[in-house]
Coordinates of C-alpha atoms and ligand atoms in Angstrom, one line a residue:
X1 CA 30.2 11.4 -16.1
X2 CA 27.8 9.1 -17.1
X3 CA 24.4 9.4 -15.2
X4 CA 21.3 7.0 -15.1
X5 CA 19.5 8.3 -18.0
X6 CA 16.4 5.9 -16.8
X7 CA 15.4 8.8 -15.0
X8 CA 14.1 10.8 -18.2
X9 CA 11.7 8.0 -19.0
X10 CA 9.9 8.9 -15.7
X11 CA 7.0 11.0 -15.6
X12 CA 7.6 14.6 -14.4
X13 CA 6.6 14.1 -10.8
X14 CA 5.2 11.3 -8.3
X15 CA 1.4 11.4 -8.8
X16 CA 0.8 12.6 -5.4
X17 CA 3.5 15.2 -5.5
X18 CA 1.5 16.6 -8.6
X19 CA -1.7 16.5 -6.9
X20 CA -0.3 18.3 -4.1
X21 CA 1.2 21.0 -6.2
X22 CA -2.0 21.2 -8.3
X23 CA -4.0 21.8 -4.7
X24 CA -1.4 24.0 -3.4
X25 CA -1.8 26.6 -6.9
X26 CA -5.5 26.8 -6.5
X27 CA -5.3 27.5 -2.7
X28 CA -3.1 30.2 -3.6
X29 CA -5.8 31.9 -6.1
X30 CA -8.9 31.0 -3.6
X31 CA -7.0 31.7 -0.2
X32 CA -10.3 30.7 1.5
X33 CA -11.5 27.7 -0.1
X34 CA -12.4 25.0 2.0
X35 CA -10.7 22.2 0.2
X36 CA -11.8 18.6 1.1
X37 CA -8.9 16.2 0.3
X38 CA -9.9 12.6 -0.8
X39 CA -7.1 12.0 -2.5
X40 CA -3.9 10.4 -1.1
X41 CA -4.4 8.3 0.8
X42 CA -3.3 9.6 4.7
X43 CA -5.2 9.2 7.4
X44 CA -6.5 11.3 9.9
X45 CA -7.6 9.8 13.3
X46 CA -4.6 9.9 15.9
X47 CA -2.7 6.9 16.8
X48 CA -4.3 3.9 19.1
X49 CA -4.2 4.8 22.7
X50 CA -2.2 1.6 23.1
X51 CA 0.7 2.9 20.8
X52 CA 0.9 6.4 22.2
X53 CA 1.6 4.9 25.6
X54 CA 4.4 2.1 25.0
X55 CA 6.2 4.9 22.9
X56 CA 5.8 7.4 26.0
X57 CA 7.7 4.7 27.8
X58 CA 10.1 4.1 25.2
X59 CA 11.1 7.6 25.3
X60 CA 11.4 7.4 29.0
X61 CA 14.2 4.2 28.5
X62 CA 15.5 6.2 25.9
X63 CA 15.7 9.3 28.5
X64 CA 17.8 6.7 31.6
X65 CA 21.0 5.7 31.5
X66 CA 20.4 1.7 32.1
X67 CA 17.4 1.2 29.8
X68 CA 19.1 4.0 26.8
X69 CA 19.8 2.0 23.5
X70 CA 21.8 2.7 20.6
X71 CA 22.0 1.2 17.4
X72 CA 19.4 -1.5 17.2
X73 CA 19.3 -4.9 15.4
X74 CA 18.8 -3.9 11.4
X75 CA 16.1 -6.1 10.8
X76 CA 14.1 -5.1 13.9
X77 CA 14.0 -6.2 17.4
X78 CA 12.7 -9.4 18.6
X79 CA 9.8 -8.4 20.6
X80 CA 8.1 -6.8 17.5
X81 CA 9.5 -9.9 14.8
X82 CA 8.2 -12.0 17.5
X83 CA 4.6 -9.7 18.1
X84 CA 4.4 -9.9 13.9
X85 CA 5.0 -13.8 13.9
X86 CA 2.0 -14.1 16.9
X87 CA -0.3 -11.4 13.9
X88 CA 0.3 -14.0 11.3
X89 CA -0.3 -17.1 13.5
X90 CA -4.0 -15.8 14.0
X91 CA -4.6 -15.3 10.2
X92 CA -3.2 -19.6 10.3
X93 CA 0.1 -18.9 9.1
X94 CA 3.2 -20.1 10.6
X95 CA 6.6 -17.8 10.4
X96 CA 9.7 -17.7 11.8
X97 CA 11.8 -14.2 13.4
X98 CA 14.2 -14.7 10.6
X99 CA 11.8 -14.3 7.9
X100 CA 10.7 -11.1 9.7
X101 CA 12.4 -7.7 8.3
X102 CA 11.2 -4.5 10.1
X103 CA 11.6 -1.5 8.5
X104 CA 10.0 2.1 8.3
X105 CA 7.2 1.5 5.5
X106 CA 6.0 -0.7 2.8
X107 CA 6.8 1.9 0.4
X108 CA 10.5 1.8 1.2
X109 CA 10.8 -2.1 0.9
X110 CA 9.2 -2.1 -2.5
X111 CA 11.8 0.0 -3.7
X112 CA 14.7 -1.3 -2.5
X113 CA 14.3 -5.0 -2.9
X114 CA 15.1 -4.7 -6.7
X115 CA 18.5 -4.3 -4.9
X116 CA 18.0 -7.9 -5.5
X117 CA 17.4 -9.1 -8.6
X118 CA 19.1 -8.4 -12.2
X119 CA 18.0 -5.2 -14.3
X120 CA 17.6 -7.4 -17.0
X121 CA 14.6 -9.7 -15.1
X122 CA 11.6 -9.3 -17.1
X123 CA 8.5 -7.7 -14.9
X124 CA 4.8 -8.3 -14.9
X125 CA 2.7 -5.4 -13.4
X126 CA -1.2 -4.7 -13.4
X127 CA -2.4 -1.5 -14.9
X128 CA -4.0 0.3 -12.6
X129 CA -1.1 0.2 -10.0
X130 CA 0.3 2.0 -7.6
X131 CA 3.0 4.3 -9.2
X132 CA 6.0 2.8 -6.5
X133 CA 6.3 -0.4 -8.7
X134 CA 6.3 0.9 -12.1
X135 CA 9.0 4.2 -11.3
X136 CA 11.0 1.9 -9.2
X137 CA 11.5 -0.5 -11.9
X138 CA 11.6 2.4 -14.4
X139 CA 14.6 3.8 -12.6
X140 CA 16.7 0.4 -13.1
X141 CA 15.9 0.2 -16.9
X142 CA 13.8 -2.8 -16.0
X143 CA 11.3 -4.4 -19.3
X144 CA 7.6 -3.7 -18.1
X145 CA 4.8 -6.0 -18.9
X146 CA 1.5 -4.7 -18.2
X147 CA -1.6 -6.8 -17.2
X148 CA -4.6 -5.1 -18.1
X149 CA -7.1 -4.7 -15.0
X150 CA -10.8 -4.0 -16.3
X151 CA -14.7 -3.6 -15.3
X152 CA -14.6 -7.2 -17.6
X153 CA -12.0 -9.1 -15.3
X154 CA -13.3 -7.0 -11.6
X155 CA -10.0 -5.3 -11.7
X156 CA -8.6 -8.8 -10.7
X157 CA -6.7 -9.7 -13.8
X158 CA -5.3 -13.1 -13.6
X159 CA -2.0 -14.9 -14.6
X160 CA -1.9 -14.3 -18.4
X161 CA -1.4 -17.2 -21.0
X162 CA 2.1 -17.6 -22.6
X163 CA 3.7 -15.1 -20.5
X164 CA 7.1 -15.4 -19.2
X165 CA 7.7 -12.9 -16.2
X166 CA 10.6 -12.9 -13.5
X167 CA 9.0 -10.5 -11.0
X168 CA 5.0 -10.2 -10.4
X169 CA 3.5 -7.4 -8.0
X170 CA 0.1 -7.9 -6.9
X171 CA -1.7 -5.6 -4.3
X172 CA -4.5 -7.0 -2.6
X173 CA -6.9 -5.4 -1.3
X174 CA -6.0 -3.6 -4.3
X175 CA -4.5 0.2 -4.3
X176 CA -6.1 2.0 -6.2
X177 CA -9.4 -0.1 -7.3
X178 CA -10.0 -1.7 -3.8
X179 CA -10.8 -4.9 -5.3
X180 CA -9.5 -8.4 -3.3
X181 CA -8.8 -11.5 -4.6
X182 CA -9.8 -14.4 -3.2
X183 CA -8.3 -17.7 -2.3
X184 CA -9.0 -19.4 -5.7
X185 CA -7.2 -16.3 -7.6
X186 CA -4.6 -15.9 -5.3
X187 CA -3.4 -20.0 -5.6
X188 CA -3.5 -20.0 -9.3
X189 CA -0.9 -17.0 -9.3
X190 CA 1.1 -18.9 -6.8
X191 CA 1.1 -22.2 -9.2
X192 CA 1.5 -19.9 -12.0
X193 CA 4.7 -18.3 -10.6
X194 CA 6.2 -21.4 -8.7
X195 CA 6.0 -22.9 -12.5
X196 CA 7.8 -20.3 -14.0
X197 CA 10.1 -19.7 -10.9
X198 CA 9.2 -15.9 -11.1
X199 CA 8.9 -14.3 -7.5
X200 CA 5.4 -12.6 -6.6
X201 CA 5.9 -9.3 -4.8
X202 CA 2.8 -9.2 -2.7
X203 CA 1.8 -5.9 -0.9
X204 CA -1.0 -6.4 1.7
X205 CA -0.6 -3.1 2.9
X206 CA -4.2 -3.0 3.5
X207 CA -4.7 -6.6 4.6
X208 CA -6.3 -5.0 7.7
X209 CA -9.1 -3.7 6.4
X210 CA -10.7 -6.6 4.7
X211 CA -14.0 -7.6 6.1
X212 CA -14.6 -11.0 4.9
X213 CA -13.5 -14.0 6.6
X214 CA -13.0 -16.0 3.8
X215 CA -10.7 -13.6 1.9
X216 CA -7.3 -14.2 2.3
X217 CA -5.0 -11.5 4.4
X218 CA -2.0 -12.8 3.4
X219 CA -0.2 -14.4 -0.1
X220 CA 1.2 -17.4 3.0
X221 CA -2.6 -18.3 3.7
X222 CA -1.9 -20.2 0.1
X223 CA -0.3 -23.1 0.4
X224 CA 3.2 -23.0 -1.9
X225 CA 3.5 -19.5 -1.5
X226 CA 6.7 -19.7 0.5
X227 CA 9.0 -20.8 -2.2
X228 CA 8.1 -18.3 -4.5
X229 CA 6.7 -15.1 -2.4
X230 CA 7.3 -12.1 -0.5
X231 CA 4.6 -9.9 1.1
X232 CA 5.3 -6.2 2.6
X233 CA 2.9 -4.7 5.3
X234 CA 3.2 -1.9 7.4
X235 CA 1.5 -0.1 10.3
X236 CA 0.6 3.0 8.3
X237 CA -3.0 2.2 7.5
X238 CA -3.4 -0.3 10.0
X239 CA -2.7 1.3 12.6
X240 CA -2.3 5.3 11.3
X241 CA 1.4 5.3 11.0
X242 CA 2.0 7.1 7.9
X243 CA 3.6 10.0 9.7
X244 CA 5.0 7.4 12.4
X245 CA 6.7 5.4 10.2
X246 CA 6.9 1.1 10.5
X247 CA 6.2 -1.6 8.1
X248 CA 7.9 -4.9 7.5
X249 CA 8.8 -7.6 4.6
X250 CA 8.5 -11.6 5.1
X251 CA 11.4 -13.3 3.2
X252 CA 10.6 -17.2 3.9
X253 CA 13.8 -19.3 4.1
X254 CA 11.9 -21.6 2.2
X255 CA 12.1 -18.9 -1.2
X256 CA 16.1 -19.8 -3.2
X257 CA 16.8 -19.3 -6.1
X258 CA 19.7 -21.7 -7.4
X259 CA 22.3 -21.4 -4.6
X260 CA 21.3 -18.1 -3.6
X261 CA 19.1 -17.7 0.1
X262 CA 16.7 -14.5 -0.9
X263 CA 16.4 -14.4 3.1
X264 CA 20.1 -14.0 3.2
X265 CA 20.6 -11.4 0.3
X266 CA 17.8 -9.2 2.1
X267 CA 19.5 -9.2 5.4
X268 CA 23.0 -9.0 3.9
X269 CA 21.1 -5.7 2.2
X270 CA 19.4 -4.5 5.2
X271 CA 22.8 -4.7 7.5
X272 CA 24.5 -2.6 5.0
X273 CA 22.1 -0.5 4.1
X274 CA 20.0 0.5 6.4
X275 CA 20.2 0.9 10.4
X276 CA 16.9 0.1 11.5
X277 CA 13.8 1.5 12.7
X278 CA 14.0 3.6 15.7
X279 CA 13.4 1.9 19.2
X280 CA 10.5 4.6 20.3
X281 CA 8.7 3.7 16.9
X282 CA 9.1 -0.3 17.4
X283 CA 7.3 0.1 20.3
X284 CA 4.7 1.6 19.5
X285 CA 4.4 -0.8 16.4
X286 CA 4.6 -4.0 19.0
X287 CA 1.8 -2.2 20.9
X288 CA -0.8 -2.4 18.2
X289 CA -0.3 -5.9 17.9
X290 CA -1.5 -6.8 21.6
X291 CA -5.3 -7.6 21.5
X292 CA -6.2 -4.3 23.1
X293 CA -4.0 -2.4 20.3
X294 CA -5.9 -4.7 17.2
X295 CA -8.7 -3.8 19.0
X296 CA -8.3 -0.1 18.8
X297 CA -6.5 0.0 15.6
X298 CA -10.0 -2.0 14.4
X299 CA -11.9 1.0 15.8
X300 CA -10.1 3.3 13.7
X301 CA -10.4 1.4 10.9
X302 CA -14.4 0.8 11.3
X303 CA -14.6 4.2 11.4
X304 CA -13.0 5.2 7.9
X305 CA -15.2 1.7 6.5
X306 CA -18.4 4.0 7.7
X307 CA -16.6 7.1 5.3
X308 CA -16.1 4.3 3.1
X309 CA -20.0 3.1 3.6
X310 CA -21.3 6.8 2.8
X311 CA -19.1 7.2 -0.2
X312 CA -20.5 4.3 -2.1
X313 CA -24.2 5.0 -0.9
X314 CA -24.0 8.6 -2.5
X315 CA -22.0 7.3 -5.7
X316 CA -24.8 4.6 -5.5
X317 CA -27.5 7.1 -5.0
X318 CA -26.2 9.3 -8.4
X319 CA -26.1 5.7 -10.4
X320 CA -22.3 5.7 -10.6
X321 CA -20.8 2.5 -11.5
X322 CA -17.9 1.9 -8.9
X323 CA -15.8 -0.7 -7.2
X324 CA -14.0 -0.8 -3.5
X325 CA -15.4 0.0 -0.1
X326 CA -16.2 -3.3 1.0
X327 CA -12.9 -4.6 2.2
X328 CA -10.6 -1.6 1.2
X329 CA -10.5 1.8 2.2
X330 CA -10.6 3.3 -1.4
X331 CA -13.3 3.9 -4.0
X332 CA -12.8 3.3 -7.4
X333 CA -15.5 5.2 -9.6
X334 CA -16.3 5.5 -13.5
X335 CA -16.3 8.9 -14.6
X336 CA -19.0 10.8 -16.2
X337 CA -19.7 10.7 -20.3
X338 CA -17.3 12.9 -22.0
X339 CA -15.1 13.7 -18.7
X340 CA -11.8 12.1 -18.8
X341 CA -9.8 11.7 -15.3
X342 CA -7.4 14.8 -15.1
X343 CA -10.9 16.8 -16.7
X344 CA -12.8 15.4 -13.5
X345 CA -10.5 16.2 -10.7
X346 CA -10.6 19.7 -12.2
X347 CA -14.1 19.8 -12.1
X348 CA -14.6 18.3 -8.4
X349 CA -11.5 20.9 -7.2
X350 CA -12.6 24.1 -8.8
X351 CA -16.8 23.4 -8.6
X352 CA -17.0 21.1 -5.1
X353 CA -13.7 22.1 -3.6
X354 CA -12.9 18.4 -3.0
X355 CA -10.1 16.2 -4.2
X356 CA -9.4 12.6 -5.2
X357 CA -6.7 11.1 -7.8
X358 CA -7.0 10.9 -11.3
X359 CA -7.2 7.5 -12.2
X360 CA -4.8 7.9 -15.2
X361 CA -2.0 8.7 -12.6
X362 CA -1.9 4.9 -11.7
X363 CA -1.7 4.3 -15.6
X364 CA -3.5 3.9 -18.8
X365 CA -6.1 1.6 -17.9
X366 CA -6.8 3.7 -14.5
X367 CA -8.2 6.5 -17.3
X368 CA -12.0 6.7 -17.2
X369 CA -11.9 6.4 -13.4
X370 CA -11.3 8.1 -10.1
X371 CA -10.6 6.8 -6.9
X372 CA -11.8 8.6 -4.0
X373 CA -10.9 7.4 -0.3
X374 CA -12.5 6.6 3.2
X375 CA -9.6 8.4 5.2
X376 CA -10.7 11.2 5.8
X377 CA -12.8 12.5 9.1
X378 CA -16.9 12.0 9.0
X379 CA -18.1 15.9 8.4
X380 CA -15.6 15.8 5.3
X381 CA -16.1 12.7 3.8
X382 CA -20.4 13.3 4.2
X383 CA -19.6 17.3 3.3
X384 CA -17.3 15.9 0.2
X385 CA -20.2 14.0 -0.9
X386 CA -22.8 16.3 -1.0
X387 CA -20.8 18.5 -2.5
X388 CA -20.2 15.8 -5.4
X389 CA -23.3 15.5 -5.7
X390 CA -24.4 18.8 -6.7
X391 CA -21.5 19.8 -9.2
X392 CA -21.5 16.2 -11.0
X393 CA -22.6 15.8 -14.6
X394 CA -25.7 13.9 -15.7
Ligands
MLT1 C1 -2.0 6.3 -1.8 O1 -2.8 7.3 -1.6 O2 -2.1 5.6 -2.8 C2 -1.1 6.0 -0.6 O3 -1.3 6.9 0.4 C3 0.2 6.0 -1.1 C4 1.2 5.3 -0.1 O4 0.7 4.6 0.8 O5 2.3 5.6 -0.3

């Protein structure tokens, strides 16, 4: 028996399993701590009046012989594909059902579509990252690159000189440093990979929450991106689905690759190896997409921006150089003199009861920082602060 030996080159556990754990041991010894969590990031304000009903009706369909439904269409049914294609129309961009994949998160999608390429492809990643990308393509035996993201280049590191890569993820707004890119960044990757005829894997899981009208929500917003781009979203922080599960991945017809349709691979994957999202959970994804469901869901997400707005005015307040907050729910802070990420979240947990993530857990340049997020509920993320306040190093 021969097994995938990749495995032993990953770390011990996911970052936010270990996090958990770590949380879950103190608990144990301090059965009464009131522990304020600001790390992952989950929310916490209940789904959008608008959702909660179309699912209550779903279930009722589900519940009556005429309107009961079995297996569904893999890639998602057409009133949500079609309620996505009417989302991107508003940001200006013009897509097709077919390009449309439903499926139940981001995180999922950016896993399995390395179903599609070779193991041998060559992979370009920015360091600070979110941990799906590099373990996924660790699993495979896939060659990293790593792009260095910095305070000197905003955390916005761009398409690197002399570089040959065959996959490229970019997150924007960015998980974990919450910096954006703007139009200008965003179309010199697209030249930069259509050149190369690399593919850029482009999560906008947080597209929602960006705040200025002339940043770009989507990769498709640049023109060119089509041929050489595929973007994952998903309802979880848009629209508080992380328990709820939806999210979905454009595939542009437009994007080949010598004979080979990467629309047509993804579906031929998705109909073999997946069955779909459930029907309940579709429509209560379709639902946020109505004008009064963006409208809620931009309540919601107002709301953690204010978290987000008293974060950066205490870490402001304490002279703490940071980045984030403006157009993305997380906060991306220095750490003290002599404190290095893992010796910080101790600190914040054992002193302030409150936790955030390590910034070394999203890789080697993420050490010397700490990203905290807006998620949470008012009293905590004002309590959280105060509490930072008075335990943190000068
Ligand atoms: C995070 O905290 O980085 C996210 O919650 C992770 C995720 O969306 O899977």
């Amino acid at each position: 028996m021969r097994m995938n030996t990749h495995y032993s080159e990953l770390k011990e556990s996911y970052l936010f399993s270990e996090i958990n754990h770590k949380v879950a041991t103190f608990k144990a010894s301090h059965p009464d701590a009131d522990v304020i969590r600001m790390g992952i990031g989950d929310v916490t304000l209940p789904l959008c009046q608008a959702s909660v009903e179309a699912m209550k009706e779903a279930v009722d369909e589900m519940g009556r012989a005429e309107t009961f439904r079995g297996y569904g269409p893999e890639q998602g049914y057409d009133f949500l594909r079609d309620a996505i294609a009417s989302y991107y129309a508003k940001k200006g961009v013009a897509l097709e059902r077919d390009e449309i994949f439903v499926s139940d998160g981001a995180k999922s999608d950016l896993g399995n579509i390395l179903d599609l390429f070779d193991s041998q492809n060559t992979v370009l990643i920015p360091d600070p990252v979110y941990p799906v990308y590099v373990d996924t393509n660790l699993m495979a035996g896939r060659r990293i690159q790593f792009l260095k993201a910095t305070v000197e280049n905003q955390f916005l590191p761009m398409p690197p000189a002399g570089v040959k890569a065959d996959l490229i993820y970019l997150c924007s707004p960015n998980n974990p440093t919450g910096a954006v890119y703007n139009r200008d960044q965003l179309a010199q990757w697209v030249a930069y990979a259509n050149d190369q005829d690399a593919i850029l894997l482009f999560d906008s899981a947080y597209e929602a929450f960006i705040r200025d009208p002339s940043l770009p929500r989507s990769i498709y917003e640049i023109p060119g991106a089509k041929t050489c781009a595929i973007e994952f979203c998903s309802f979880s922080k848009t629209a508080g689905f992380t328990g709820t599960r939806c999210g979905y991945t454009v595939v542009p017809k437009d994007l080949t690759r010598g004979e080979m349709s990467l629309n047509r691979m993804w579906l031929r994957r998705q109909t073999t190896k997946f069955n779909g999202v459930p029907y309940i959970v579709q429509r209560g994804a379709a639902a946020v997409l109505t004008e009064e469901g963006i409208r809620q869901a931009q309540q919601n997400i107002a709301y953690y921006m204010e978290n987000a707005a008293i974060i950066a005015n205490a870490l402001r307040g304490l002279g703490i150089w940071f980045t984030g907050g403006e157009n993305s729910p997380y906060i991306w802070m220095q750490c003290p003199e002599g404190y290095d990420s893992w010796k910080l979240f101790d600190l914040l947990l054992e002193k302030a009861r409150v936790v955030g993530t390590p910034g070394a857990g999203f890789g080697s340049c993420g050490e010397g920082f700490f990203r905290l997020t807006a998620f949470g509920r008012r009293e905590d993320a004002k309590r959280g602060m105060e509490r930072l306040c008075g335990v943190y190093p000068r």
